[in-house]
Short mmCIF file of C-alpha atoms in Angstrom, two decimals:
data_model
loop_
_atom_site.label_atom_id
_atom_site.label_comp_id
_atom_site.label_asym_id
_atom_site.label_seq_id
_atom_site.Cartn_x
_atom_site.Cartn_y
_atom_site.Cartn_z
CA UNK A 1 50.66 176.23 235.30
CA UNK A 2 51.50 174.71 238.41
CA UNK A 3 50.71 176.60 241.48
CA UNK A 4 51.27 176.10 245.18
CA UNK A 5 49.69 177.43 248.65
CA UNK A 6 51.96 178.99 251.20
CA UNK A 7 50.32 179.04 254.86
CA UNK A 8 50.97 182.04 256.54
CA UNK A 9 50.54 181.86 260.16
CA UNK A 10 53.24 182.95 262.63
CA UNK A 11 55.36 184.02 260.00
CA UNK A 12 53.62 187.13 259.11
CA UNK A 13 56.59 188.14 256.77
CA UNK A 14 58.30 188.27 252.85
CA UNK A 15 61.95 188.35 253.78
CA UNK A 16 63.44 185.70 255.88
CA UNK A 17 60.33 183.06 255.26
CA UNK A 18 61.25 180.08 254.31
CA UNK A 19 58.39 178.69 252.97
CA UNK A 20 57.50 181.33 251.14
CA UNK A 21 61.33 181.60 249.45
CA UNK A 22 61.20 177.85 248.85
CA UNK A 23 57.61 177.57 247.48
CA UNK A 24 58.48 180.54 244.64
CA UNK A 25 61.49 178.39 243.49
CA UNK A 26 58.79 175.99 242.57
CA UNK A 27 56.66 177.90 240.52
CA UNK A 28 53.76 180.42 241.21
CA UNK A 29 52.05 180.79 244.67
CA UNK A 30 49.19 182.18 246.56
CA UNK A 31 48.92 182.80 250.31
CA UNK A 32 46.84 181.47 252.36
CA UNK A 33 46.10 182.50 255.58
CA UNK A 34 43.21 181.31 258.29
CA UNK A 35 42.22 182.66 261.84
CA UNK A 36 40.81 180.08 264.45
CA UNK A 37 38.57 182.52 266.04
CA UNK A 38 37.97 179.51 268.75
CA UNK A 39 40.84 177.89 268.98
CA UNK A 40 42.39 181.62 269.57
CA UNK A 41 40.40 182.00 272.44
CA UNK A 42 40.74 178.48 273.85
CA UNK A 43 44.79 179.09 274.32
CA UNK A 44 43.83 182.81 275.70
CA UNK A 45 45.91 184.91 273.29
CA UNK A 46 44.60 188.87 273.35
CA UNK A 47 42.19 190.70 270.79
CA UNK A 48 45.56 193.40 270.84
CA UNK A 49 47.52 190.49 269.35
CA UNK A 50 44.43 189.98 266.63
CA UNK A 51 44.63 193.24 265.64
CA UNK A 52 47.88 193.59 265.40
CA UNK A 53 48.02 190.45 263.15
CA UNK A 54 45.40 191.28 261.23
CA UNK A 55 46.52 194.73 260.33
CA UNK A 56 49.75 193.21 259.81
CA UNK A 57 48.04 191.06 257.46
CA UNK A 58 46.86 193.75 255.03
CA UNK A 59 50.23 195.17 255.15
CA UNK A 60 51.95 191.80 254.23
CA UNK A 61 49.27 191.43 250.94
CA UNK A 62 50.34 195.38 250.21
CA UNK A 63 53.84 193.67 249.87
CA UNK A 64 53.03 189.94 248.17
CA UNK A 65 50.79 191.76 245.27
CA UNK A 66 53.46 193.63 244.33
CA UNK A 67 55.47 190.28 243.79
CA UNK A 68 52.13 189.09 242.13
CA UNK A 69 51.60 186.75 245.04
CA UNK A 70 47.64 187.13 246.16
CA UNK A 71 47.10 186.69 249.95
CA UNK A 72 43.41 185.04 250.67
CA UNK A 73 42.58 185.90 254.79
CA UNK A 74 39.79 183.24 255.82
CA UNK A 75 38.26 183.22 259.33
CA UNK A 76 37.31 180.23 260.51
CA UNK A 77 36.19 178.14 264.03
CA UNK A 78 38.94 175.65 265.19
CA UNK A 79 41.87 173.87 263.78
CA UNK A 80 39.49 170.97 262.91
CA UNK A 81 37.64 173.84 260.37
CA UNK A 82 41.59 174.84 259.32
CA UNK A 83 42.80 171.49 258.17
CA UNK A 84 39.63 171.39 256.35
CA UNK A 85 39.34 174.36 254.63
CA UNK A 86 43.55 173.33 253.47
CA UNK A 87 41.73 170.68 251.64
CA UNK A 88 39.36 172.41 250.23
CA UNK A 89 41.89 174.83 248.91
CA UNK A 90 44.14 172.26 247.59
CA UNK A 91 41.42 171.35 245.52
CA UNK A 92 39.94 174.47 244.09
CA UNK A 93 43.48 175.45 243.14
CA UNK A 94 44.54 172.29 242.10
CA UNK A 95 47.91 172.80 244.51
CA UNK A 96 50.94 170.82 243.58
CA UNK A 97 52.71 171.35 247.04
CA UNK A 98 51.72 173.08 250.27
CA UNK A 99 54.07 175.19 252.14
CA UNK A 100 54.25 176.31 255.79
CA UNK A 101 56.87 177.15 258.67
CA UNK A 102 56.53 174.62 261.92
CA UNK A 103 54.88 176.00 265.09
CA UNK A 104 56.10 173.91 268.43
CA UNK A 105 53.40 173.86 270.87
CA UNK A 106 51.21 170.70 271.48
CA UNK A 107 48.14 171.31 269.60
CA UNK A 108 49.68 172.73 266.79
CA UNK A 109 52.25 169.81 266.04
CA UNK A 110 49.39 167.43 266.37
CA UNK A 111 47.51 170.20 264.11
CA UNK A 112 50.12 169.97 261.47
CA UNK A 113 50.59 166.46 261.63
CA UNK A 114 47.49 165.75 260.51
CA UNK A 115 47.76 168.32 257.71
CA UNK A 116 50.60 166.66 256.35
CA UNK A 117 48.90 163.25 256.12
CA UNK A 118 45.63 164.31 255.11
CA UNK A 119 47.37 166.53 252.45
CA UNK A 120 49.56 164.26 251.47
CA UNK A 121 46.83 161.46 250.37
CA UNK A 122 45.82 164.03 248.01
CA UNK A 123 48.77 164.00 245.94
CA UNK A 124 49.75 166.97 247.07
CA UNK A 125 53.38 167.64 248.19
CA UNK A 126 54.05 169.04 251.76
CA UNK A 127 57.22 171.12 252.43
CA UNK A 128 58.09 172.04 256.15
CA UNK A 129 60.23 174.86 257.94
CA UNK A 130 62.04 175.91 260.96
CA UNK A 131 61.29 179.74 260.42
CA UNK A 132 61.06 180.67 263.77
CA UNK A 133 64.55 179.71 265.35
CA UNK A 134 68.09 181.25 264.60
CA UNK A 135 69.61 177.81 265.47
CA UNK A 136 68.01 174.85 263.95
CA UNK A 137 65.63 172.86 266.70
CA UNK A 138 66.98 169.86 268.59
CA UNK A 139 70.74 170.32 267.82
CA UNK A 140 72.35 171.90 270.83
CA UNK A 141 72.64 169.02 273.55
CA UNK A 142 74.52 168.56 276.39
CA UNK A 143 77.90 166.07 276.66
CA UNK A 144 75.34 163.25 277.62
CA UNK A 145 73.30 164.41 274.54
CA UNK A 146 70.32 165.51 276.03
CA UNK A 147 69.00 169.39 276.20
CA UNK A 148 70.26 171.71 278.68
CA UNK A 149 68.30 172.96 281.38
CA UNK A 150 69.97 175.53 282.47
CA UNK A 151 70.66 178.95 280.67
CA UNK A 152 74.37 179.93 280.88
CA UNK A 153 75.78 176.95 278.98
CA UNK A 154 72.68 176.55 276.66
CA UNK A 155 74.08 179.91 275.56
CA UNK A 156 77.56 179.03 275.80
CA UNK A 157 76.19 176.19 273.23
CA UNK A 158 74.02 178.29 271.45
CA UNK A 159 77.21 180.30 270.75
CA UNK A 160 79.04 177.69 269.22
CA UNK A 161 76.54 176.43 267.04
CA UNK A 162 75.03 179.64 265.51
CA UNK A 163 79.05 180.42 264.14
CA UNK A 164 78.09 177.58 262.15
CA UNK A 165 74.70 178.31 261.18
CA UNK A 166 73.22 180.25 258.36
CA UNK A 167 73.33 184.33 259.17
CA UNK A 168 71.77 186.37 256.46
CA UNK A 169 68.39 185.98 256.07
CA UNK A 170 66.28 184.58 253.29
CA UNK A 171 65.66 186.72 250.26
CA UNK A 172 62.27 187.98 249.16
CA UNK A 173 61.20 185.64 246.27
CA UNK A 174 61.21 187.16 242.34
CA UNK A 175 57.89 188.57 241.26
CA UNK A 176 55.45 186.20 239.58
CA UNK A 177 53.70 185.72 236.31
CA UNK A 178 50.23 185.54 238.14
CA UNK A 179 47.08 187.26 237.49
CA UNK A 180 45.64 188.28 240.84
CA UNK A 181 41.77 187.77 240.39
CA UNK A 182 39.84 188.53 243.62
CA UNK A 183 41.31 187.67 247.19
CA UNK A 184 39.09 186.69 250.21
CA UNK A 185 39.08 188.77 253.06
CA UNK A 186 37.35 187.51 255.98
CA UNK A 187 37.14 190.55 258.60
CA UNK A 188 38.75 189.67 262.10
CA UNK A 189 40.04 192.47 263.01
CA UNK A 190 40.28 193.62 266.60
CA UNK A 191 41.21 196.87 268.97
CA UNK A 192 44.81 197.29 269.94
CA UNK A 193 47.23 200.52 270.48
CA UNK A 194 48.09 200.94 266.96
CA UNK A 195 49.14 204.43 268.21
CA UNK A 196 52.15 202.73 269.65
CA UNK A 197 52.29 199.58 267.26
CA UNK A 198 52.19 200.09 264.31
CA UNK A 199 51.51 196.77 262.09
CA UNK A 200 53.25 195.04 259.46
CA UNK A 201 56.94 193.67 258.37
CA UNK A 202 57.70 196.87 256.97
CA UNK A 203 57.03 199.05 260.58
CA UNK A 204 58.97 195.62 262.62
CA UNK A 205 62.24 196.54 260.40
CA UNK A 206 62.27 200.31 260.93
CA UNK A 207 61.87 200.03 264.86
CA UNK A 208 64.54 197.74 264.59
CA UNK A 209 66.78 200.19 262.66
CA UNK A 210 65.67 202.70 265.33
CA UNK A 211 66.75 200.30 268.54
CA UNK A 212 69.79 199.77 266.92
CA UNK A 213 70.53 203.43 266.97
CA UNK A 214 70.65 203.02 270.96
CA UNK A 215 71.05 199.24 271.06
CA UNK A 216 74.76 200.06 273.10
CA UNK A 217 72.79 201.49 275.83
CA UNK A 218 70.72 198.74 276.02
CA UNK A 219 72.49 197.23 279.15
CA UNK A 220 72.18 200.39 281.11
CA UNK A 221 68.87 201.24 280.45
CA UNK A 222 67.14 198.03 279.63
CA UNK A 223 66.10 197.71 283.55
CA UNK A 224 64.48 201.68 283.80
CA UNK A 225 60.35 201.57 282.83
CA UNK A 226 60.74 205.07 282.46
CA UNK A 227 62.93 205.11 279.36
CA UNK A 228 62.51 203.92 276.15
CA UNK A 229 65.27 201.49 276.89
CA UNK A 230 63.75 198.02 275.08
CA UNK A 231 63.73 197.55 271.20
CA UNK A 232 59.89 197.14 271.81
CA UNK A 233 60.21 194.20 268.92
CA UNK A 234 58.45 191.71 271.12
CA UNK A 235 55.14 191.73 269.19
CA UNK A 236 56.49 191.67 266.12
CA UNK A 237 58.54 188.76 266.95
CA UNK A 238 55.36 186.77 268.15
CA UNK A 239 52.92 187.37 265.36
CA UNK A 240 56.31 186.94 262.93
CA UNK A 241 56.07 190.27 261.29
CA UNK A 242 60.29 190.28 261.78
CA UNK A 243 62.38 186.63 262.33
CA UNK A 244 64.68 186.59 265.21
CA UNK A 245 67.49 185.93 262.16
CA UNK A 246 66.48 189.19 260.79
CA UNK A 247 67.41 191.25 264.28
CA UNK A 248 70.63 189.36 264.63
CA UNK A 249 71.62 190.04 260.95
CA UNK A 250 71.10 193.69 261.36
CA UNK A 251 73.02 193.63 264.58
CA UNK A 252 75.85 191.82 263.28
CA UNK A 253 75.94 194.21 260.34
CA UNK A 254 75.58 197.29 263.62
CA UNK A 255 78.53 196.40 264.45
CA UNK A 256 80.16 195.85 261.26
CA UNK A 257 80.24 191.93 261.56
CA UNK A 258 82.63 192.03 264.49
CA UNK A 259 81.53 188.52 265.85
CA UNK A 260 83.00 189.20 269.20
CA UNK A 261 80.44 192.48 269.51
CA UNK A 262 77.76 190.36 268.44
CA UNK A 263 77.92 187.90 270.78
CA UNK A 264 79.02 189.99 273.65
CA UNK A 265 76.15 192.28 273.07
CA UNK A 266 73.33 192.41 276.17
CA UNK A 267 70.49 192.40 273.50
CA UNK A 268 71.81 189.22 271.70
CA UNK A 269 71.36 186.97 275.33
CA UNK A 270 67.29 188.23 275.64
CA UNK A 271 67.05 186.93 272.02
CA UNK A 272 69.20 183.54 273.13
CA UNK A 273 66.71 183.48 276.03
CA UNK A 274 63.78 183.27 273.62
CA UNK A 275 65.19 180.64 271.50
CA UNK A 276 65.88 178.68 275.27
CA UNK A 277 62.76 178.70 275.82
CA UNK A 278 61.40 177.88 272.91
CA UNK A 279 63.67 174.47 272.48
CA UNK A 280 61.94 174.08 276.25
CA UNK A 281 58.38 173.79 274.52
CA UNK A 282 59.95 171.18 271.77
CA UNK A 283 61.86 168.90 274.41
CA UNK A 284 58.55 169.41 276.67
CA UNK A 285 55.48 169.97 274.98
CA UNK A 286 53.81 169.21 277.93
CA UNK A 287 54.43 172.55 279.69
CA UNK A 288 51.91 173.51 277.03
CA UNK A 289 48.82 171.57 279.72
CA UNK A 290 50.87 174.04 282.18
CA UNK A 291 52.03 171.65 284.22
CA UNK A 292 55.34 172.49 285.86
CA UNK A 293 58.81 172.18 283.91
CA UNK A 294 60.45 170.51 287.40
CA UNK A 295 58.16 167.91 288.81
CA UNK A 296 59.71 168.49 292.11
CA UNK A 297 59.18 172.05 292.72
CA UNK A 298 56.83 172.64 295.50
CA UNK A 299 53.56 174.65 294.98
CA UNK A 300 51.87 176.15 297.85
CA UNK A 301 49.42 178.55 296.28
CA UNK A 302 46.45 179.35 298.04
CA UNK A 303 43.11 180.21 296.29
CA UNK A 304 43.71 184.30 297.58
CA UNK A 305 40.88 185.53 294.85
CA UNK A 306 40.91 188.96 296.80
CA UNK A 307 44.57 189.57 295.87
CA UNK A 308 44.16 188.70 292.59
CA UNK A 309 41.23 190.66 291.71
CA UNK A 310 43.76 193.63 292.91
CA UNK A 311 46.60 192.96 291.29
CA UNK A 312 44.58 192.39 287.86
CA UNK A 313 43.14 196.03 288.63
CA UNK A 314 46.38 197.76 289.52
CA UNK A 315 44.95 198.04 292.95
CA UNK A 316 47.30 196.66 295.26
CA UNK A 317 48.64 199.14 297.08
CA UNK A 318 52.02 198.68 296.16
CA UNK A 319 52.85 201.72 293.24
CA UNK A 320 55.51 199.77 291.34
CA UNK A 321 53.11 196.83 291.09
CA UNK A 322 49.74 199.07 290.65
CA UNK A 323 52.13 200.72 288.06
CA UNK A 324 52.90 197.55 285.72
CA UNK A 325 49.56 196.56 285.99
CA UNK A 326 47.57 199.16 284.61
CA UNK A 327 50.31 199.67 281.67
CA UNK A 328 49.51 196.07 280.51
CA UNK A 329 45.96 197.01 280.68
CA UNK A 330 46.86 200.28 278.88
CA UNK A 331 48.65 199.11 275.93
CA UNK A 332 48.57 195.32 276.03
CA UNK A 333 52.42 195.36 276.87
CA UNK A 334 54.39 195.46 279.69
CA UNK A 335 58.28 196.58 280.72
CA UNK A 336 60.39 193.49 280.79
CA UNK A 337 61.70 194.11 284.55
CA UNK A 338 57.96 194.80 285.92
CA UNK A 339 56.97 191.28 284.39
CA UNK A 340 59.20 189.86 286.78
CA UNK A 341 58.06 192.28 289.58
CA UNK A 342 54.43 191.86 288.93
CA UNK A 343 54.84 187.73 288.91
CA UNK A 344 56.80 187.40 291.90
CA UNK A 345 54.49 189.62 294.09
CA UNK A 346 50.92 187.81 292.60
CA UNK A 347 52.58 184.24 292.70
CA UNK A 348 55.73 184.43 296.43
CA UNK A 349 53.57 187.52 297.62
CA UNK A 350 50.26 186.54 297.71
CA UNK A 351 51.00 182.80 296.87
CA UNK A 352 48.57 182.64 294.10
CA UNK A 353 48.75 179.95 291.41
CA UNK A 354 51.28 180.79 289.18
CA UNK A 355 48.88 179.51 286.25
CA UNK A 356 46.35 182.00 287.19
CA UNK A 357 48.98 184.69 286.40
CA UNK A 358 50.26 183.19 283.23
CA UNK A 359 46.79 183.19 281.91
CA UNK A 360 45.54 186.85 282.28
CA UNK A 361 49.10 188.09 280.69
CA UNK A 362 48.39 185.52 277.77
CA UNK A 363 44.53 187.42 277.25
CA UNK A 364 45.56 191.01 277.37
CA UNK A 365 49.03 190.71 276.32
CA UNK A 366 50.14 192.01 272.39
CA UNK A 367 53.18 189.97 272.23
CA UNK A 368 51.74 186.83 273.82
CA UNK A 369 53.47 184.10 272.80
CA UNK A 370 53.36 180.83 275.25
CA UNK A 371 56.75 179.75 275.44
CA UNK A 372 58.01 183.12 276.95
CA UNK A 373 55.57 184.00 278.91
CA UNK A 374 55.07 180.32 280.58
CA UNK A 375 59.06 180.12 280.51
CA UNK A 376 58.66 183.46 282.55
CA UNK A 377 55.92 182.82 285.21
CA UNK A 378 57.63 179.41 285.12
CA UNK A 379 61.38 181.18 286.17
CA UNK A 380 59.43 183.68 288.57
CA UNK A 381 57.69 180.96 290.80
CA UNK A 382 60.50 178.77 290.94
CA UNK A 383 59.06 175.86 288.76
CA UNK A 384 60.93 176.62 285.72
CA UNK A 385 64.02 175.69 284.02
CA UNK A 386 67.08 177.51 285.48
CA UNK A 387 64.19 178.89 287.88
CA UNK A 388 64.84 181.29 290.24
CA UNK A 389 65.60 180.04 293.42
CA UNK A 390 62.32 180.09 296.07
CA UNK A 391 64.70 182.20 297.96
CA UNK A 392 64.96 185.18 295.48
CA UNK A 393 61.40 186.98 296.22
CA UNK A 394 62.06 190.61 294.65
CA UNK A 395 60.97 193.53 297.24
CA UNK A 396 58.50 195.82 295.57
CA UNK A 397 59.95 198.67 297.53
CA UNK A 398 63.21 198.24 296.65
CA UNK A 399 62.85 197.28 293.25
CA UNK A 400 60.78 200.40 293.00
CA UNK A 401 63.42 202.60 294.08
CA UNK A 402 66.14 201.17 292.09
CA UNK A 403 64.87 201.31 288.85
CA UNK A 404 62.19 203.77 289.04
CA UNK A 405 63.94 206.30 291.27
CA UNK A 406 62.35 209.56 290.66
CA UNK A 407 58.67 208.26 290.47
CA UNK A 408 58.19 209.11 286.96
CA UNK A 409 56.99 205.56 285.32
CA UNK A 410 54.56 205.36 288.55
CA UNK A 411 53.51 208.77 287.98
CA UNK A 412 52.45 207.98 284.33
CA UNK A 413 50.52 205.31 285.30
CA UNK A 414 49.35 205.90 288.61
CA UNK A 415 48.60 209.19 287.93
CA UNK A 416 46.66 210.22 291.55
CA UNK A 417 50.15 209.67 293.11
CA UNK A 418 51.65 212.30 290.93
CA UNK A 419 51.87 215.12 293.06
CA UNK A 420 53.83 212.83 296.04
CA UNK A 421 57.74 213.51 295.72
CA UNK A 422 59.97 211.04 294.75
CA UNK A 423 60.67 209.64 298.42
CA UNK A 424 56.89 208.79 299.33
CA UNK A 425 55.45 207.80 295.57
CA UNK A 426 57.20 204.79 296.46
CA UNK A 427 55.23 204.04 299.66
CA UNK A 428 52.87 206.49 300.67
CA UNK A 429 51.64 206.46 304.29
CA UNK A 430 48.37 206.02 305.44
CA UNK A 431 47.25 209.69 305.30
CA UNK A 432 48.47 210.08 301.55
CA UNK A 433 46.50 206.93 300.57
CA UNK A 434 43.30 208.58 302.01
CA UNK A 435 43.65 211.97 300.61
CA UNK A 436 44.56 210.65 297.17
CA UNK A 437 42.31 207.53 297.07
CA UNK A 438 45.05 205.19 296.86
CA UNK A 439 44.02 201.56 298.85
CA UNK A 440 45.89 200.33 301.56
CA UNK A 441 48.39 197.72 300.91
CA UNK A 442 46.39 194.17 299.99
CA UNK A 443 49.46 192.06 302.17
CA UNK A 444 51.97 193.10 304.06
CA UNK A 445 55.07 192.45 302.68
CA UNK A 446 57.50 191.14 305.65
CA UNK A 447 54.38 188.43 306.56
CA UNK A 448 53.97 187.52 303.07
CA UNK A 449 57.87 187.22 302.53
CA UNK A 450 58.51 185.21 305.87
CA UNK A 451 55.46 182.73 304.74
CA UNK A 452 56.52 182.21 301.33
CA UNK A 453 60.13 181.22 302.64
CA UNK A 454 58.32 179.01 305.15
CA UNK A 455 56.24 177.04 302.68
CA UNK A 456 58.99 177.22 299.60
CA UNK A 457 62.13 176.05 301.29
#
């Protein structure tokens, strides 16, 4: 009986993987899984986003054993200890072929590389996926045939080439003839909100179903902290408990495959925007050393260690910011528009390294995933592709009373501002900050803007 291994990794999923589809049309397989605890650490991803995967984990083996597919979870150092405990697999189980889904940053290509050849000298086949992309990698370019930098036509692109792509997702393979014997669980599990997510493919799809339910007042209320205006998806997209082909398939079929609708649709562009960035990571694996995606975009930061300390605390003064803050430290997750507020006031504001930023929203965050978040703190501080320009510096005031207008998201968060009204939650005066224990403002904003402009421009 021949048998091969499918390694799981960011693709935390039955439906819509295509190793795991392609392996089962080759005979029986097993699943393989295996946490660098180390290596984990080393590229600063979250213990929420470990316990969300491994939770996620015991959900996906709930689903494989009915299919008679076992699901072995194995905890081990590095990716050194990974490639070798493949081979020692291969052996045990006498594999025929190995199966996994391509992952795009630096280490990991070099990671998988080596898998391949050291696999391969065994005798045993290796079989490689794009399961993480809508559009196949590499094939939008420009007229002069190189990528695009720049959002709007990438998308324009993007378009063009998905109407040619495949849309319905891959099927769930056919249950096995396999005898499940014992499966190895090594325990890595970790503390996350799992009040608010809960793990596994099956939970991903039905808060999909329930965003699409609101998904045409996405537009309006995307931009309000307050409401439940985001699918909330983003975790399950970056362990790969859902595929981004899965949420555009059920959108398409929302709006009864009207392909205009589709592509029109607000939600559709953020998903665009994470396959931009993604293709960013492939043309420039560099970014993954975090060095800047424009080599001529000029960094000023200063080593402020004060302001940072604040703004990791949601202590800065500013409620908006103090706001955003404490929800990622909260729930491992923040709002989408507060991301962008909290960046551009630690990195323009207080002119701290943009780096320093990207790396504590990597260790707390639940849907960390490098090539959106350094894409992000890339766009906020100017360095990025189709950056900001060093001119657009977003007012924490203003932005505070725009999209947070009656006080209500500060209020949940910053909860010894809650009995200010909706005017002065926004910037209380000196007195208020006394009475209610609130610190003083840690710069003051019209300095820090007219600096920021002076160094930038």
């Amino acid at each position: 009986m021949t048998v091969s291994i499918v390694w799981f990794r960011q693709d935390i999923r039955v439906e819509d993987n295509p190793a795991l589809h392609y392996a089962a049309k080759n005979g029986n397989v097993i699943g393989l899984y295996i946490e660098a605890e180390e290596q984990r650490k080393e590229h600063d991803e979250s213990d929420a986003k470990v316990g969300l995967i491994y939770d996620s984990l015991l959900k996906l083996r709930e689903q494989l054993n009915k299919l008679n597919i076992p699901l072995h979870i194995v905890k081990v150092e590095t990716f050194k200890d990974q490639i070798k405990t493949l081979e020692n697999w291969v052996d045990e189980v006498s594999a025929e072929g190995l199966y996994f889904n391509n992952e795009y940053p630096l280490n990991e290509k070099k990671r998988d590389n080596d898998v391949e050849s050291r696999i391969t000298k065994k005798g045993c086949r290796v079989e490689r996926y794009d399961g993480d992309l809508a559009v196949e990698p590499s094939v939008i370019k420009n007229k002069q045939g190189e990528p695009y930098k720049v959002f709007t036509p990438y998308k324009k692109a993007w378009v063009e080439q998905h109407k040619t792509s495949r849309l319905k997702p891959l099927d769930a393979p056919q249950k096995q003839q396999y005898s499940i014997e014992k499966q190895v669980t090594d325990d890595f599990s970790k503390n996350y909100r799992d009040d608010i997510w809960h793990p596994g493919p099956i939970a991903a799809m039905e808060r999909l179903q329930r965003f699409l339910g609101k998904v045409e007042e996405y537009k309006a209320n995307r931009d309000i902290p307050s409401l439940s205006g985001t699918s909330l998806l983003s975790p399950y997209l970056a362990i790969g408990a859902i595929s981004v082909r899965q949420c555009i398939f059920e959108l398409y079929q929302h709006y009864n495959q009207d392909e205009g609708k589709l592509y029109g649709d607000k939600w559709l562009s953020e998903l665009v925007w994470r396959e931009f960035y993604r293709q960013i990571l492939i043309d420039q694996p560099e970014i993954t050393r975090h060095k800047p995606f424009n080599p001529d975009a000029k960094e000023v930061w200063v080593d402020n260690q004060e302001a940072f300390e604040a703004w990791k605390k949601g202590k800065t003064g500013f409620p908006i910011i103090d706001a955003a803050m404490r929800q990622l430290n909260q729930t491992g997750w923040m709002h989408n528009r507060l991301r962008m507020n909290a960046a551009m006031f630690l990195n323009k504001l207080c002119l701290v390294d943009w780096r320093w930023g990207e790396k504590y929203f990597m260790q707390q965050l639940i849907d960390g995933d490098f090539a959106s978040n350094n894409g992000g703190w890339q766009w906020c501080s100017s360095t990025g592709a189709d950056g900001a320009p060093y001119f657009r510096i977003m007012s924490p005031l203003s932005q505070s009373k725009r999209f947070d207008p009656e006080g209500d998201f500060i209020r949940k968060f910053v909860p010894e501002l809650e009995s200010l009204d909706k005017h002065s939650i926004h910037e209380p005066s000196d007195e208020q900050r006394t009475e209610l224990d609130y610190p003083a403002p840690v710069i003051d904003y019209k300095e820090s803007r007219k600096r920021a402009l002076e160094l930038l421009s």
